Amino acid sequence: EPNGLVTPFRLTPCLVQFLTPVGIIGRFMAVVQATAAALLSRRSALSERLIDVLWDDVFERAAAARGTSGTFEWYADVSDEVTKVTRELAARADERVSALDYELDASKVGNTPSPLQTLISQSVGDQLAQAPPAFRPWW
């Protein structure tokens, strides 16, 4: 890098090619961003971030099922449902991430070619985790 700053390597620009207007307009983008932010942040769980994204969907479905439009007498039921759904989604995501078994230890990184080793070290560096969640130049 010419200015001396290390820029974190990001794979997400490649994902933009696969996104359709349905994914961008709907909740898909918010879920992807929440998942990415939870994976980058070492302080928060995925279920905590997904609650914000999924709250409106579960709330609207519960209101439609009960035939009401915005009464809060059944707030506790919906709150429990949101918590249950987000925990299930977080558990599924954790299972898939752990199934990848993508642990970067010194023995695996040492056998990789030099350019790839540089990209890996930049992609898992502390600077990437310190990037603010609002900083998403690829969206």
Coordinates of N, CA and C in Angstrom, one line a residue:
E1 N 0.8 -1.2 0.0 CA 0.0 0.0 0.0 C 0.9 1.2 0.0
P2 N 0.6 2.2 -0.9 CA 1.5 3.3 -1.0 C 1.5 4.3 0.2
N3 N 0.3 4.4 0.8 CA 0.3 5.3 2.0 C 0.6 4.7 3.3
G4 N 1.0 3.5 3.3 CA 1.4 2.8 4.5 C 0.3 2.2 5.4
L5 N -0.9 2.4 5.0 CA -2.0 1.9 5.7 C -2.4 0.5 5.1
V6 N -2.7 -0.4 6.0 CA -3.1 -1.7 5.5 C -4.6 -1.7 5.3
T7 N -5.0 -2.0 4.1 CA -6.4 -2.1 3.8 C -6.9 -3.5 3.9
P8 N -8.0 -3.8 4.7 CA -8.4 -5.1 4.9 C -9.0 -5.7 3.6
F9 N -8.6 -7.0 3.3 CA -9.1 -7.6 2.1 C -10.5 -8.1 2.4
R10 N -11.4 -7.8 1.4 CA -12.8 -8.2 1.6 C -13.3 -9.0 0.4
L11 N -14.0 -10.0 0.6 CA -14.5 -10.9 -0.4 C -15.9 -10.4 -0.9
T12 N -16.5 -9.5 -0.1 CA -17.9 -9.2 -0.4 C -18.2 -8.5 -1.8
P13 N -17.3 -7.8 -2.4 CA -17.6 -7.2 -3.7 C -18.0 -8.3 -4.7
C14 N -17.4 -9.5 -4.6 CA -17.8 -10.6 -5.5 C -19.2 -11.0 -5.3
L15 N -19.7 -10.9 -4.1 CA -21.1 -11.3 -3.8 C -22.1 -10.4 -4.5
V16 N -21.7 -9.2 -4.8 CA -22.7 -8.2 -5.4 C -23.2 -8.7 -6.7
Q17 N -22.3 -9.5 -7.5 CA -22.7 -10.0 -8.8 C -23.9 -11.0 -8.6
F18 N -24.0 -11.6 -7.5 CA -25.1 -12.6 -7.3 C -26.4 -12.1 -6.7
L19 N -26.4 -10.9 -6.3 CA -27.5 -10.3 -5.7 C -28.5 -9.8 -6.7
T20 N -29.8 -10.0 -6.5 CA -30.8 -9.6 -7.4 C -31.6 -8.5 -6.7
P21 N -32.5 -7.7 -7.5 CA -33.3 -6.7 -6.8 C -34.1 -7.3 -5.7
V22 N -34.5 -8.5 -5.8 CA -35.3 -9.1 -4.7 C -34.5 -9.2 -3.4
G23 N -33.2 -9.6 -3.5 CA -32.4 -9.7 -2.4 C -32.0 -8.3 -1.8
I24 N -31.9 -7.3 -2.7 CA -31.4 -6.0 -2.2 C -32.6 -5.3 -1.6
I25 N -33.8 -5.4 -2.1 CA -34.9 -4.7 -1.6 C -35.5 -5.3 -0.3
G26 N -35.4 -6.7 -0.3 CA -36.0 -7.4 0.8 C -35.1 -7.4 2.0
R27 N -35.4 -8.3 2.9 CA -34.6 -8.4 4.2 C -33.3 -9.2 4.0
F28 N -33.0 -9.7 2.8 CA -31.8 -10.5 2.6 C -30.6 -9.7 2.9
M29 N -30.5 -8.5 2.4 CA -29.3 -7.6 2.6 C -29.1 -7.3 4.0
A30 N -30.2 -7.0 4.8 CA -30.0 -6.7 6.2 C -29.5 -7.9 7.0
V31 N -30.0 -9.1 6.6 CA -29.6 -10.4 7.3 C -28.1 -10.6 7.0
V32 N -27.7 -10.4 5.7 CA -26.3 -10.6 5.3 C -25.4 -9.6 6.1
Q33 N -25.8 -8.4 6.2 CA -25.0 -7.4 6.9 C -25.0 -7.7 8.4
A34 N -26.1 -8.2 9.0 CA -26.1 -8.5 10.4 C -25.2 -9.7 10.6
T35 N -25.2 -10.7 9.7 CA -24.4 -11.9 9.9 C -22.9 -11.5 9.7
A36 N -22.6 -10.7 8.7 CA -21.2 -10.2 8.6 C -20.7 -9.4 9.8
A37 N -21.5 -8.5 10.3 CA -21.2 -7.7 11.4 C -21.0 -8.6 12.7
A38 N -21.8 -9.6 12.8 CA -21.6 -10.5 14.0 C -20.4 -11.3 13.9
L39 N -20.0 -11.7 12.6 CA -18.8 -12.5 12.5 C -17.6 -11.6 12.7
L40 N -17.6 -10.4 12.3 CA -16.5 -9.5 12.5 C -16.4 -9.0 13.9
S41 N -17.5 -8.8 14.6 CA -17.4 -8.3 15.9 C -17.2 -9.4 16.9
R42 N -16.4 -9.2 17.8 CA -16.1 -10.2 18.8 C -16.9 -10.0 20.1
R43 N -17.8 -9.0 20.1 CA -18.5 -8.7 21.3 C -20.0 -9.0 21.2
S44 N -20.5 -9.2 20.1 CA -22.0 -9.5 20.0 C -22.3 -10.8 19.3
A45 N -23.4 -11.4 19.7 CA -23.8 -12.6 19.1 C -24.7 -12.4 17.9
L46 N -24.8 -13.3 17.0 CA -25.6 -13.2 15.8 C -27.0 -13.0 16.2
S47 N -27.5 -13.7 17.2 CA -28.9 -13.6 17.6 C -29.3 -12.2 18.0
E48 N -28.3 -11.5 18.6 CA -28.6 -10.1 19.0 C -28.8 -9.2 17.8
R49 N -28.0 -9.4 16.8 CA -28.1 -8.6 15.6 C -29.4 -9.0 14.8
L50 N -29.7 -10.2 14.7 CA -30.9 -10.6 13.9 C -32.2 -10.2 14.5
I51 N -32.2 -10.0 15.8 CA -33.5 -9.6 16.4 C -34.0 -8.3 15.8
D52 N -33.1 -7.3 15.5 CA -33.4 -6.1 14.9 C -34.0 -6.2 13.5
V53 N -33.4 -7.2 12.8 CA -33.8 -7.4 11.4 C -35.1 -8.1 11.3
L54 N -35.3 -9.1 12.1 CA -36.5 -10.0 12.0 C -37.7 -9.5 12.8
W55 N -37.5 -8.5 13.7 CA -38.6 -8.1 14.5 C -39.8 -7.7 13.7
D56 N -39.7 -6.9 12.7 CA -40.8 -6.4 11.9 C -41.6 -7.5 11.2
D57 N -40.8 -8.5 10.7 CA -41.4 -9.6 10.0 C -42.3 -10.4 10.9
V58 N -41.7 -10.8 12.0 CA -42.5 -11.6 13.0 C -43.7 -10.9 13.5
F59 N -43.5 -9.6 13.8 CA -44.6 -8.8 14.3 C -45.7 -8.7 13.3
E60 N -45.4 -8.4 12.1 CA -46.4 -8.3 11.0 C -47.2 -9.6 10.8
R61 N -46.4 -10.7 10.8 CA -47.1 -12.1 10.7 C -48.0 -12.4 11.8
A62 N -47.6 -12.0 13.0 CA -48.4 -12.3 14.2 C -49.6 -11.5 14.2
A63 N -49.5 -10.2 13.7 CA -50.7 -9.3 13.7 C -51.7 -9.8 12.6
A64 N -51.1 -10.3 11.5 CA -52.0 -10.8 10.4 C -52.7 -12.1 10.9
A65 N -52.0 -12.9 11.6 CA -52.6 -14.2 12.1 C -53.7 -13.9 13.1
R66 N -53.6 -12.9 13.9 CA -54.6 -12.6 14.9 C -55.7 -11.7 14.3
G67 N -55.5 -11.2 13.1 CA -56.5 -10.3 12.6 C -56.5 -8.9 13.1
T68 N -55.4 -8.5 13.8 CA -55.3 -7.2 14.3 C -54.3 -6.4 13.5
S69 N -54.3 -5.1 13.8 CA -53.3 -4.2 13.0 C -52.6 -3.3 14.0
G70 N -51.7 -3.8 14.8 CA -50.9 -3.0 15.6 C -51.3 -2.9 17.1
T71 N -52.2 -3.7 17.6 CA -52.4 -3.8 19.1 C -51.3 -4.5 19.7
F72 N -50.9 -4.1 20.9 CA -49.8 -4.6 21.6 C -50.1 -5.5 22.8
E73 N -51.4 -6.0 22.8 CA -51.7 -6.9 23.9 C -51.0 -8.3 23.8
W74 N -50.6 -8.6 22.7 CA -49.9 -9.9 22.5 C -48.4 -9.7 22.3
Y75 N -47.9 -8.6 22.8 CA -46.4 -8.3 22.6 C -45.5 -9.3 23.2
A76 N -45.8 -9.9 24.3 CA -45.0 -10.9 24.9 C -44.8 -12.2 24.1
D77 N -46.0 -12.6 23.5 CA -45.9 -13.7 22.6 C -45.0 -13.5 21.4
V78 N -45.1 -12.3 20.8 CA -44.3 -12.0 19.6 C -42.8 -11.8 20.0
S79 N -42.6 -11.3 21.2 CA -41.2 -11.1 21.7 C -40.6 -12.5 21.8
D80 N -41.3 -13.4 22.4 CA -40.8 -14.8 22.6 C -40.5 -15.5 21.2
E81 N -41.4 -15.2 20.3 CA -41.3 -15.8 18.9 C -40.0 -15.2 18.2
V82 N -39.8 -13.9 18.3 CA -38.6 -13.3 17.7 C -37.4 -13.9 18.3
T83 N -37.3 -14.0 19.6 CA -36.2 -14.6 20.3 C -35.9 -16.0 19.9
K84 N -37.0 -16.8 19.7 CA -36.9 -18.2 19.3 C -36.3 -18.3 17.9
V85 N -36.9 -17.5 17.0 CA -36.5 -17.5 15.6 C -35.0 -17.1 15.4
T86 N -34.6 -16.0 16.1 CA -33.3 -15.6 16.0 C -32.3 -16.6 16.6
R87 N -32.6 -17.2 17.7 CA -31.7 -18.2 18.2 C -31.6 -19.4 17.3
E88 N -32.7 -19.8 16.6 CA -32.6 -20.9 15.7 C -31.7 -20.5 14.5
L89 N -31.9 -19.3 14.0 CA -31.1 -18.9 12.8 C -29.6 -18.8 13.2
A90 N -29.4 -18.3 14.4 CA -28.0 -18.2 14.9 C -27.4 -19.5 15.1
A91 N -28.1 -20.5 15.6 CA -27.6 -21.9 15.7 C -27.3 -22.5 14.4
R92 N -28.2 -22.3 13.4 CA -27.9 -22.8 12.1 C -26.6 -22.2 11.5
A93 N -26.5 -20.8 11.6 CA -25.3 -20.2 11.1 C -24.1 -20.7 11.8
D94 N -24.1 -20.9 13.1 CA -23.0 -21.4 13.9 C -22.6 -22.8 13.4
E95 N -23.6 -23.6 13.2 CA -23.4 -25.0 12.7 C -22.7 -25.0 11.3
R96 N -23.1 -24.1 10.4 CA -22.5 -24.0 9.1 C -21.1 -23.5 9.1
V97 N -20.9 -22.5 10.0 CA -19.5 -21.9 10.1 C -18.6 -23.0 10.7
S98 N -19.0 -23.7 11.7 CA -18.2 -24.7 12.4 C -18.0 -25.9 11.4
A99 N -19.0 -26.1 10.6 CA -18.8 -27.2 9.6 C -17.7 -27.0 8.6
L100 N -17.5 -25.7 8.3 CA -16.5 -25.4 7.4 C -15.1 -25.7 7.9
D101 N -15.0 -25.7 9.2 CA -13.7 -26.0 9.9 C -12.5 -25.2 9.3
Y102 N -12.7 -23.9 9.2 CA -11.8 -23.0 8.6 C -10.9 -22.3 9.6
E103 N -10.1 -23.1 10.3 CA -9.2 -22.6 11.3 C -7.9 -22.3 10.7
L104 N -7.4 -21.1 10.8 CA -6.2 -20.7 10.2 C -5.1 -20.8 11.3
D105 N -4.4 -21.9 11.3 CA -3.3 -22.0 12.2 C -2.0 -21.9 11.4
A106 N -0.9 -21.8 12.1 CA 0.4 -21.5 11.4 C 0.8 -22.6 10.4
S107 N 0.4 -23.9 10.7 CA 0.8 -24.9 9.8 C 0.1 -24.8 8.5
K108 N -1.2 -24.4 8.5 CA -1.9 -24.3 7.2 C -1.5 -23.1 6.4
V109 N -1.3 -22.0 7.1 CA -0.9 -20.8 6.4 C 0.5 -20.9 5.9
G110 N 1.4 -21.6 6.6 CA 2.8 -21.7 6.1 C 2.9 -22.4 4.8
N111 N 1.9 -23.3 4.5 CA 2.0 -24.1 3.2 C 1.4 -23.4 2.0
T112 N 0.9 -22.2 2.2 CA 0.2 -21.5 1.1 C 1.2 -20.6 0.4
P113 N 0.9 -20.3 -0.9 CA 1.8 -19.4 -1.6 C 1.8 -18.0 -1.0
S114 N 2.8 -17.2 -1.2 CA 3.0 -15.9 -0.6 C 1.9 -14.9 -0.9
P115 N 1.4 -14.7 -2.1 CA 0.3 -13.8 -2.3 C -1.0 -14.2 -1.5
L116 N -1.3 -15.5 -1.6 CA -2.5 -15.9 -0.9 C -2.3 -15.8 0.7
Q117 N -1.1 -16.0 1.1 CA -0.8 -15.9 2.6 C -1.0 -14.4 3.0
T118 N -0.6 -13.5 2.1 CA -0.8 -12.1 2.4 C -2.3 -11.7 2.5
L119 N -3.1 -12.2 1.5 CA -4.5 -12.0 1.5 C -5.2 -12.6 2.7
I120 N -4.8 -13.8 3.1 CA -5.4 -14.4 4.3 C -5.1 -13.6 5.6
S121 N -3.9 -13.2 5.7 CA -3.5 -12.4 6.9 C -4.2 -11.1 7.0
Q122 N -4.5 -10.5 5.8 CA -5.2 -9.2 5.8 C -6.7 -9.4 6.1
S123 N -7.2 -10.6 5.6 CA -8.7 -10.8 5.8 C -9.1 -11.2 7.2
V124 N -8.2 -11.7 8.0 CA -8.5 -12.1 9.3 C -7.8 -11.2 10.4
G125 N -7.3 -10.1 9.9 CA -6.6 -9.2 10.8 C -7.5 -8.4 11.8
D126 N -6.9 -7.8 12.8 CA -7.7 -7.1 13.8 C -8.3 -5.8 13.2
Q127 N -7.6 -5.2 12.2 CA -8.1 -4.0 11.6 C -9.5 -4.2 10.9
L128 N -9.7 -5.4 10.4 CA -11.0 -5.7 9.7 C -12.1 -5.8 10.8
A129 N -11.8 -6.3 12.0 CA -12.8 -6.4 13.0 C -13.0 -5.0 13.6
Q130 N -12.1 -4.1 13.5 CA -12.2 -2.7 14.1 C -13.0 -1.8 13.1
A131 N -13.2 -2.2 11.9 CA -13.9 -1.3 10.9 C -15.3 -1.1 11.4
P132 N -15.8 0.1 11.4 CA -17.1 0.4 11.9 C -18.2 -0.3 11.0
P133 N -19.2 -0.8 11.7 CA -20.3 -1.5 10.9 C -20.9 -0.7 9.8
A134 N -21.0 0.6 10.0 CA -21.6 1.5 9.0 C -20.7 1.7 7.7
F135 N -19.5 1.3 7.8 CA -18.6 1.4 6.7 C -18.7 0.2 5.7
R136 N -19.5 0.4 4.7 CA -19.7 -0.6 3.7 C -19.7 0.0 2.3
P137 N -18.5 0.2 1.8 CA -18.4 0.9 0.5 C -18.8 0.1 -0.6
W138 N -19.0 -1.2 -0.5 CA -19.4 -2.0 -1.6 C -20.9 -2.1 -1.8
W139 N -21.8 -1.6 -0.9 CA -23.2 -1.6 -1.1 C -23.7 -0.3 -1.7

